[in-house]
XYZ file of C-alpha atoms in Angstrom:
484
model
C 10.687 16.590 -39.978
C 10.592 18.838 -42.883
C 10.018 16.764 -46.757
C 12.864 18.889 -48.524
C 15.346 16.563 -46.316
C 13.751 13.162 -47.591
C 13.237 12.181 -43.965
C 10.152 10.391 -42.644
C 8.854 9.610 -39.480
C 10.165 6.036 -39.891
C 13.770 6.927 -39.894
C 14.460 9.399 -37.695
C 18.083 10.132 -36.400
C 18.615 11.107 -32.893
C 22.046 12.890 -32.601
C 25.007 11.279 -30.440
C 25.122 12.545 -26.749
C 28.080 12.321 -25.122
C 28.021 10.912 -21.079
C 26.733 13.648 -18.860
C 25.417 15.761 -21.818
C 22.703 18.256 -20.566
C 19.569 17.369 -22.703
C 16.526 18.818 -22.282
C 13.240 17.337 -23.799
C 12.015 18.679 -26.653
C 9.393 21.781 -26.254
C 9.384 21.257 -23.018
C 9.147 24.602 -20.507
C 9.114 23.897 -16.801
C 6.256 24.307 -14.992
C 3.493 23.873 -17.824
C 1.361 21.177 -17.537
C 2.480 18.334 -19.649
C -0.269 15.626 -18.544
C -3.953 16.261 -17.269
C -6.022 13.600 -15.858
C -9.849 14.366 -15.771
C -12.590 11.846 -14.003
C -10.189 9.312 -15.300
C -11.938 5.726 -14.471
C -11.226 1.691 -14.781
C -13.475 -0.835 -14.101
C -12.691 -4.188 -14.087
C -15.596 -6.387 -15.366
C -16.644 -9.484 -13.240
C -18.250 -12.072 -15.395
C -20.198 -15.395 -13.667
C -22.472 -18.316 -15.014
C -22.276 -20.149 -18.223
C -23.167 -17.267 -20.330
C -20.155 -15.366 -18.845
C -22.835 -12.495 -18.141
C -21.520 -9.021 -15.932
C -22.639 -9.368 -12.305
C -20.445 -6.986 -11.040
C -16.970 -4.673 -11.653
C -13.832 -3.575 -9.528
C -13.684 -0.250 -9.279
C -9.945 -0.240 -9.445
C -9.761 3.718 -10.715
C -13.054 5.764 -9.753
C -12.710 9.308 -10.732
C -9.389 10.924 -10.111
C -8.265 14.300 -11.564
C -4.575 15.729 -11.153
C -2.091 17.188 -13.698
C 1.902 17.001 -13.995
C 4.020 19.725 -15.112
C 7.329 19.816 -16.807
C 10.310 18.768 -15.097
C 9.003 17.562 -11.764
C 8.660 14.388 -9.732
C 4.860 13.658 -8.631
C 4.664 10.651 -5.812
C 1.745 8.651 -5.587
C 1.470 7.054 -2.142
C -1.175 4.540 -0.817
C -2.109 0.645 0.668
C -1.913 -2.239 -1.331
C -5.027 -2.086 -3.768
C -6.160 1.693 -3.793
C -5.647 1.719 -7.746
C -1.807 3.399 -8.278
C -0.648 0.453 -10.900
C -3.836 0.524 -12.250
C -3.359 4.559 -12.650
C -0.115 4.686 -13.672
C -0.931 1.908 -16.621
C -4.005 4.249 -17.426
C -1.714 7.460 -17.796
C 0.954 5.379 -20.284
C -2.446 3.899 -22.126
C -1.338 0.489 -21.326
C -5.000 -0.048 -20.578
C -8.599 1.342 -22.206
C -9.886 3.867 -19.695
C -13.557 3.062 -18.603
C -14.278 6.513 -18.376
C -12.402 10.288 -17.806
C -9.837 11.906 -20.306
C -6.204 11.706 -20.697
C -4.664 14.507 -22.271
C -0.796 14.619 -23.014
C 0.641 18.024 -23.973
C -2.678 19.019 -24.815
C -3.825 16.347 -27.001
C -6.435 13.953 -25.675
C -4.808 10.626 -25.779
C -7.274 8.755 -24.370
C -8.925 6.176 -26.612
C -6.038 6.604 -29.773
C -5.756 3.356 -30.963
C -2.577 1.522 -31.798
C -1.339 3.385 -34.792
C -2.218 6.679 -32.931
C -0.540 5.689 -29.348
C 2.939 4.971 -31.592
C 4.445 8.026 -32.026
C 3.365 9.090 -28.425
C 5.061 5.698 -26.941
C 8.455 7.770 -27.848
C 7.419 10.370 -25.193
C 5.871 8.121 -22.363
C 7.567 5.412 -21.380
C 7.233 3.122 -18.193
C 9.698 1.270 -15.853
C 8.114 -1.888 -13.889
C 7.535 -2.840 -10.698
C 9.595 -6.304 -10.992
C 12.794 -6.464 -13.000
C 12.875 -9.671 -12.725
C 9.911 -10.035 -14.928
C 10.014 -6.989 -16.896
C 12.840 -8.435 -19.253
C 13.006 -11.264 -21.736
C 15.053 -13.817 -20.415
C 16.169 -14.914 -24.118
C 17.039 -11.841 -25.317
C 20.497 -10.335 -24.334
C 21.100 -6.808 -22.766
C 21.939 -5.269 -26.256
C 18.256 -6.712 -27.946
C 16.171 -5.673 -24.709
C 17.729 -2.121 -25.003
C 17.405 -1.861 -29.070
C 14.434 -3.052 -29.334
C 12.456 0.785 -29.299
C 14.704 2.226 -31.608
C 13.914 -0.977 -34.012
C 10.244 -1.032 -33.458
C 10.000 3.120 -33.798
C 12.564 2.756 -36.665
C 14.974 5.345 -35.162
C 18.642 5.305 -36.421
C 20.604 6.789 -33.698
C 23.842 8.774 -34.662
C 26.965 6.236 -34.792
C 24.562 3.308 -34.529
C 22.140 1.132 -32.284
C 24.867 -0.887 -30.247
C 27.030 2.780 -29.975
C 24.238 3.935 -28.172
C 23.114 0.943 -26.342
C 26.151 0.972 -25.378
C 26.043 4.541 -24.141
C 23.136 3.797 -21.897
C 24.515 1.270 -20.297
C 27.535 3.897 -19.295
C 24.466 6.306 -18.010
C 22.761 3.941 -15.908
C 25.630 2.546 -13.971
C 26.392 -0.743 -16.244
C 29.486 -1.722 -18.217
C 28.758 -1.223 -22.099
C 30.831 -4.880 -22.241
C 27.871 -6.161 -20.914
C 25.837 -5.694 -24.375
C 25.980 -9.396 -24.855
C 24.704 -10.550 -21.729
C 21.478 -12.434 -20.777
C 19.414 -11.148 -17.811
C 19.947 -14.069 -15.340
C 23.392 -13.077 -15.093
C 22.554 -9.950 -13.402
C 21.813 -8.887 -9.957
C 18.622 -7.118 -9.229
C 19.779 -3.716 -8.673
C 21.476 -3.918 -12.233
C 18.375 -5.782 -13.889
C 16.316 -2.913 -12.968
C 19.216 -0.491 -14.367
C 18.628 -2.176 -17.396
C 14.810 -1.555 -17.517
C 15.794 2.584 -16.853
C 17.853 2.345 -19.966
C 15.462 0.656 -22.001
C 12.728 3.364 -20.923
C 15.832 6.406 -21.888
C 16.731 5.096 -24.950
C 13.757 7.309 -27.161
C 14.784 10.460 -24.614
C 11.011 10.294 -23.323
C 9.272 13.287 -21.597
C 7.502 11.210 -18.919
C 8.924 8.308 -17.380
C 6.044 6.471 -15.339
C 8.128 4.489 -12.795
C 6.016 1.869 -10.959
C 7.434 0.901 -7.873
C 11.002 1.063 -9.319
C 13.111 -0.008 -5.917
C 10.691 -1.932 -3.502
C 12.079 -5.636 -4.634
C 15.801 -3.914 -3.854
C 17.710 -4.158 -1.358
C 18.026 -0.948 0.989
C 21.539 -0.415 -0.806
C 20.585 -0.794 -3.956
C 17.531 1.199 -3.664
C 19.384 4.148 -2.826
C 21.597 3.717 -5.779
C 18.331 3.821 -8.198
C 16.822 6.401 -6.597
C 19.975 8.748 -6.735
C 20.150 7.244 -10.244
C 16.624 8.955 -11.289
C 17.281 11.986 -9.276
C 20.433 13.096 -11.752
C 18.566 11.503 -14.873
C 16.114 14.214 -14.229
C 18.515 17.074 -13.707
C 20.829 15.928 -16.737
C 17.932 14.884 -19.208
C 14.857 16.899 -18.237
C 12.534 14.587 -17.471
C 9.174 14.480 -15.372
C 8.534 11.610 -13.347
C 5.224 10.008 -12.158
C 6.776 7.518 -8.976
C 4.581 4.868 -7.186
C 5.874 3.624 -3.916
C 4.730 2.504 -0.995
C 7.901 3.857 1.051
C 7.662 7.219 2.202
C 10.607 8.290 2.767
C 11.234 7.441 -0.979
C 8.803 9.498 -1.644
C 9.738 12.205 0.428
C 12.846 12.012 -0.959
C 12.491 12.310 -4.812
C 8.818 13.789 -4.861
C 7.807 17.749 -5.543
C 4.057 17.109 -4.858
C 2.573 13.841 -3.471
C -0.585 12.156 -4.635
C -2.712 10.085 -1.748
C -4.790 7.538 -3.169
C -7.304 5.437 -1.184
C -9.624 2.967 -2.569
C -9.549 4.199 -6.055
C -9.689 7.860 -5.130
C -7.098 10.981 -4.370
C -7.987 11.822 -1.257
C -5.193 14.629 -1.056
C -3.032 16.406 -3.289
C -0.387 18.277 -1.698
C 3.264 19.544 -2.322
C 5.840 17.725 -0.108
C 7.165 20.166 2.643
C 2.832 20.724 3.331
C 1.902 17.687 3.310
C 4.826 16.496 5.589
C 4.272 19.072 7.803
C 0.823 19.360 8.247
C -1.171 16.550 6.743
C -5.209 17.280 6.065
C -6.940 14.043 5.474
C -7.072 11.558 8.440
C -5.815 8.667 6.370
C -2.895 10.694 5.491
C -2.005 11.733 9.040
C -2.529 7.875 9.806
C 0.274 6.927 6.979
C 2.361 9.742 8.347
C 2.268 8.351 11.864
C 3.612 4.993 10.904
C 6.953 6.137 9.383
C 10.033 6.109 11.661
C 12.082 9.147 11.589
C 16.045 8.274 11.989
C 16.486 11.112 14.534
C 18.329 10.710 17.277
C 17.620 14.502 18.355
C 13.989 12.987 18.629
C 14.989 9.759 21.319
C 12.509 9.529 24.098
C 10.147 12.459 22.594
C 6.170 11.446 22.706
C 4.757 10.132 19.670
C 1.673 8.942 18.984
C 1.022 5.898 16.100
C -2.204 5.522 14.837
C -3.149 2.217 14.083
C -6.312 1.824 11.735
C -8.346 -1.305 12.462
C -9.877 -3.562 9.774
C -8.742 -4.261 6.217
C -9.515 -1.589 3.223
C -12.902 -2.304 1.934
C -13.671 -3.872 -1.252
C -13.665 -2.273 -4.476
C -16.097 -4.239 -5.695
C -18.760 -2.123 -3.341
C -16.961 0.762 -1.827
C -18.790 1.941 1.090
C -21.527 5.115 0.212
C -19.617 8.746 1.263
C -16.864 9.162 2.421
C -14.708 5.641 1.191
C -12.699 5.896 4.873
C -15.181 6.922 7.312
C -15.850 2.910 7.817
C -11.815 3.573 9.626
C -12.197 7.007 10.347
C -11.714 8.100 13.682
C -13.946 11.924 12.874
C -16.430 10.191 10.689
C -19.970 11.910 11.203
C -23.681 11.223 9.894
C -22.615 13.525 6.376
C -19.524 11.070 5.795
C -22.038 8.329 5.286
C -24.320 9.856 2.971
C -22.385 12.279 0.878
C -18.904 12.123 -0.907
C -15.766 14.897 -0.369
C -14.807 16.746 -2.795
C -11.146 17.652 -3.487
C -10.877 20.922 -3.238
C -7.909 23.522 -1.921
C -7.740 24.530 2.025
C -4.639 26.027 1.694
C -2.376 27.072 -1.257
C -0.700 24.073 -2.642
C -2.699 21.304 -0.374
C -6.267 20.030 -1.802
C -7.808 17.456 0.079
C -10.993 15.725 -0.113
C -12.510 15.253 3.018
C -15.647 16.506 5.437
C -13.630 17.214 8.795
C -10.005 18.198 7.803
C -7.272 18.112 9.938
C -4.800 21.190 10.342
C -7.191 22.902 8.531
C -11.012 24.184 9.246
C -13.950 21.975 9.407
C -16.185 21.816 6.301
C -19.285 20.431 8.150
C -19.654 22.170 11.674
C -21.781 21.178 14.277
C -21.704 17.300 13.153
C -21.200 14.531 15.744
C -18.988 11.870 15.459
C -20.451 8.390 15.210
C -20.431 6.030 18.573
C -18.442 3.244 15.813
C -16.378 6.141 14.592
C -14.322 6.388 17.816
C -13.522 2.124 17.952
C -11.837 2.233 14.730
C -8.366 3.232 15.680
C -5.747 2.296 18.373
C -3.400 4.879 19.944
C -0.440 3.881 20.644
C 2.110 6.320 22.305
C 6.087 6.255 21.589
C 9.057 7.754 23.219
C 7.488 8.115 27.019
C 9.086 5.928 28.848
C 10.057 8.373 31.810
C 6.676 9.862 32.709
C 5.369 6.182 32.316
C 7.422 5.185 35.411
C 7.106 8.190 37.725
C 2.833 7.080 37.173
C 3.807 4.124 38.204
C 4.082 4.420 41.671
C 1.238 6.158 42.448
C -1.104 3.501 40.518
C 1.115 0.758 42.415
C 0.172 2.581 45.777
C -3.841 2.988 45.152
C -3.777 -0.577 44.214
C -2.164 -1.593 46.996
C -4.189 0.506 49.481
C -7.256 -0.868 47.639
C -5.802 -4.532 48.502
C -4.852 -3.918 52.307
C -8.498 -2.538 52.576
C -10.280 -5.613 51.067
C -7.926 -7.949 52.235
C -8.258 -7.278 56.208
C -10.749 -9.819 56.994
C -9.160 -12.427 54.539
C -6.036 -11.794 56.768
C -7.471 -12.118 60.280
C -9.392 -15.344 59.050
C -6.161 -16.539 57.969
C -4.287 -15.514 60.416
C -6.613 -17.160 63.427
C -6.968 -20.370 61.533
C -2.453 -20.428 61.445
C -2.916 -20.176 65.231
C -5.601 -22.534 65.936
C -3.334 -25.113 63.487
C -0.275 -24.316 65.336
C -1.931 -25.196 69.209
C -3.295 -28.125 67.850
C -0.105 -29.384 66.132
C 1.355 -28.533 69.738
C -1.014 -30.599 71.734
C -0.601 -33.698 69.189
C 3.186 -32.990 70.014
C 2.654 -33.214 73.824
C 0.728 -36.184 73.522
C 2.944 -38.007 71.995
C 5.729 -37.212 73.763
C 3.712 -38.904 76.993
C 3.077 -41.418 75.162
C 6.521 -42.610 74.404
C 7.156 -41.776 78.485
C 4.436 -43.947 79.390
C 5.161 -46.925 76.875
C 2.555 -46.923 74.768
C 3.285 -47.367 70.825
C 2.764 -43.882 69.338
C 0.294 -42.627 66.603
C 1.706 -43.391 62.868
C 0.614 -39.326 62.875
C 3.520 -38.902 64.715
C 6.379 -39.342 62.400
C 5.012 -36.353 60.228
C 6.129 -33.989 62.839
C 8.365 -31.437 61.845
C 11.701 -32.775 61.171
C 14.586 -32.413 64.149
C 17.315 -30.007 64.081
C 20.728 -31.216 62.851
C 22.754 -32.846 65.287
C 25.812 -31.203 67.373
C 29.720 -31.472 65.912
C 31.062 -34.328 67.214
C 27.727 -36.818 67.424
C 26.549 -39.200 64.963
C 23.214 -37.971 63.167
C 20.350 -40.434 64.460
C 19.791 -43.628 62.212
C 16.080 -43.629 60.573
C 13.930 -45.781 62.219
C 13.939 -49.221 61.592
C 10.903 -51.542 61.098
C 9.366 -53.376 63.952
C 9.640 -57.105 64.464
C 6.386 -57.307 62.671
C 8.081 -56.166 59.758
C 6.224 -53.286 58.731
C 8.279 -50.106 58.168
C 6.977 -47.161 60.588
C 5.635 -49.376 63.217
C 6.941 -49.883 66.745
C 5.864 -51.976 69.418
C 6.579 -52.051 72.998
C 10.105 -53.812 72.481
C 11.363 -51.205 70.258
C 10.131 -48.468 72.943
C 11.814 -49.836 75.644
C 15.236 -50.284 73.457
C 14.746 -46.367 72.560
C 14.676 -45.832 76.411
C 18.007 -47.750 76.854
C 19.491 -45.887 74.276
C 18.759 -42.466 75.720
């Protein structure tokens, strides 16, 4: 501000703003570039021994470049551990950059110190990943939400708690709740809380780490509409990380890929959508269900990648996917992609492309390269069954042919069993005719049919007079005979 007014930069007054007030940010014009990102780099040291010597570093950040313009969304998208925290804390100069620039509205902001990052901290603010976390359990609503104004020395218009108070109307809350502690909050509303914190110095970017994936499905919705009318109402440019993709389909104008500390495509959302380029992209899209119930029982493929990412600490040479790659080729080994632009709108970094045409002809794909993914198919469950038969019938063709002789040998040794079970039979029925005891064999027989209506069923048969069950002697014959 001008020195005729007595005004200095450590009391500033931000005018009231009534609820729903369009505000746009201060000399801001959509579509310029209001953050570039050059080579920008973090490595994470790893120290070992007594001496506490470097043996090695994570490579969390490795050389990405991307801008963001004025008033739009950019969505960064990738696995656990490709770098997007570690990016997104990089952009807000939360950390030292190893290497790269950062520039912010054309000003290279990216080894300021702490007197030189304060006056920028008004325009670049960050919501966290866990609102749990994020916010001081012993400070109240009202000191969590103050607390930039205080520590930028801004006096708003009407007063800190007015417009405290304000915030909390913007973002969903009750301004009664000024005096409350975070605990007594859900965790849709503690995260509220952390938006208004980030609003309260009307920032131009608003770096939003993760903002809804501890939420409930509900609640998520509710933040993410939330952002999506703070941006048309106040102005501002977001830089999202999720790991959802249909968040980031829904709020996103251009989607960032990251992969191991690298972009591996840059594309605006209705492209990349559409037609993805890199392989790992394609692979990402192929996992996300599509709530379409036009789309029941259409064929789908799902590409499942095999293996775990590999380690930042020694990224493979090359290409950084061909180790899951499914087109990987001798050049993916040796030399690294560049990102460059296929198609207007839609850079991508990678040797063989998809939806787009190949950058190394005449290369063949590695013997490994075609054992790193399963296909599986969706949504053919028809044509799976008409195949069915046919298999069903070669196999069983194939099993009457090589089963032939099993069955005759089977077959022949049933009917040699059954004439000698017969004989045994007829030999024991003279035997009983003739008086002779009969073979203990003989009571294995095949059990007799019922008896008639009308007659008793037969008793078992009792022991003998030598008093061993199952044996007859010549008494107990004849007494059978005089029964009959």
């Amino acid at each position: 501000m001008s020195e005729d007014k007595g005004v200095t930069d450590n009391d500033v007054t931000i005018p009231a703003q009534s609820k729903g007030a369009v505000t746009t940010t201060k000399d801001a014009a959509p579509g310029e570039v209001l953050l570039k990102v050059t080579g920008l780099q973090k490595h994470f040291p790893i120290r070992s021994g007594v001496l506490k010597r470097q043996t090695g570093s994570v490579k969390a950040v490795d050389g990405i470049d991307f801008d963001v313009r004025s008033g739009e969304t950019l969505g960064v998208v990738g696995e656990s551990g490709c770098g997007k925290s570690t990016m997104g804390r990089l952009i807000t100069r939360l950390l030292e950059p190893t290497g790269g620039t950062v520039e912010f509205e054309g000003r290279d902001i990216t080894h300021l110190g702490v007197r030189g990052m304060r006056p920028m901290r008004r325009d670049v603010q960050m919501i966290f990943q866990d609102p749990y976390s994020s916010l001081n359990p012993r400070h109240t609503v009202g000191g969590i939400i103050s607390a930039p104004f205080k520590l930028q020395g801004v006096n708003p218009e009407g007063g800190i708690k007015k417009e405290v108070q304000r915030l909390l109307e913007v973002v969903g809350l009750n301004p009664e709740h000024y005096n409350r502690y975070p605990h007594e909050f859900s965790g849709g509303q503690r995260q509220r809380i952390g938006i208004a914190r980030a609003l309260a110095l009307n920032p131009k970017l608003v770096v939003a780490d993760e903002p809804v994936s501890a939420l409930d499905v509900s609640i998520q919705a509710q933040v993410v509409n939330l952002l999506d009318d703070l941006q048309q109402e106040l102005g501002l440019t977001y830089v999202i990380i999720a790991h959802d993709l249909s968040v980031i389909r829904h709020v996103s104008d251009r989607i960032a890929v990251m992969y191991l500390g690298k972009i591996v495509e840059l594309a605006d959302r209705k492209s990349l959508y559409a037609a993805p380029m890199h392989p790992y992209t394609k692979a990402l899209m192929s996992a996300v269900p599509v709530p379409d119930p036009k789309r029941r029982g259409m064929k789908s493929e799902r590409i499942l990648l095999k293996g775990d990412v590999p380690s930042p600490i020694s990224p493979p040479s090359g290409c950084r996917f061909h180790t899951r790659c499914w087109k990987a080729t001798e050049i993916c080994k040796t030399q690294e992609p560049v990102l460059v632009e296929l198609k207007p709108g839609q850079r991508v970094a990678c040797h063989h492309p998809e939806n787009a045409p190949d950058q190394a002809p005449g290369e063949t794909v590695l013997p490994e390269a075609r054992e790193s993914i399963d296909l599986v198919t969706i949504g053919e469950a028809e044509p799976t069954e008409s195949a069915e038969p046919t298999e069903v019938a070669e196999v069983s063709e194939a099993s009457v042919t090589t089963e032939v002789p099993e069955a005759a040998e089977a077959s022949a040794t049933t009917d040699a069993a059954e004439s000698t079970e017969a004989a045994e039979v007829d030999g024991t029925s003279e035997t009983s005719e003739s008086g002779e005891a009969p073979d203990a064999t003989s009571e294995s027989a095949p059990a007799t049919p019922s008896a008639p209506k009308g007659e008793k069923p037969e008793k078992p048969a009792k022991a003998g007079r030598d008093g061993k069950a199952g044996e007859t002697g010549p008494d107990d014959t004849v007494q059978e005979s005089t029964d009959k």
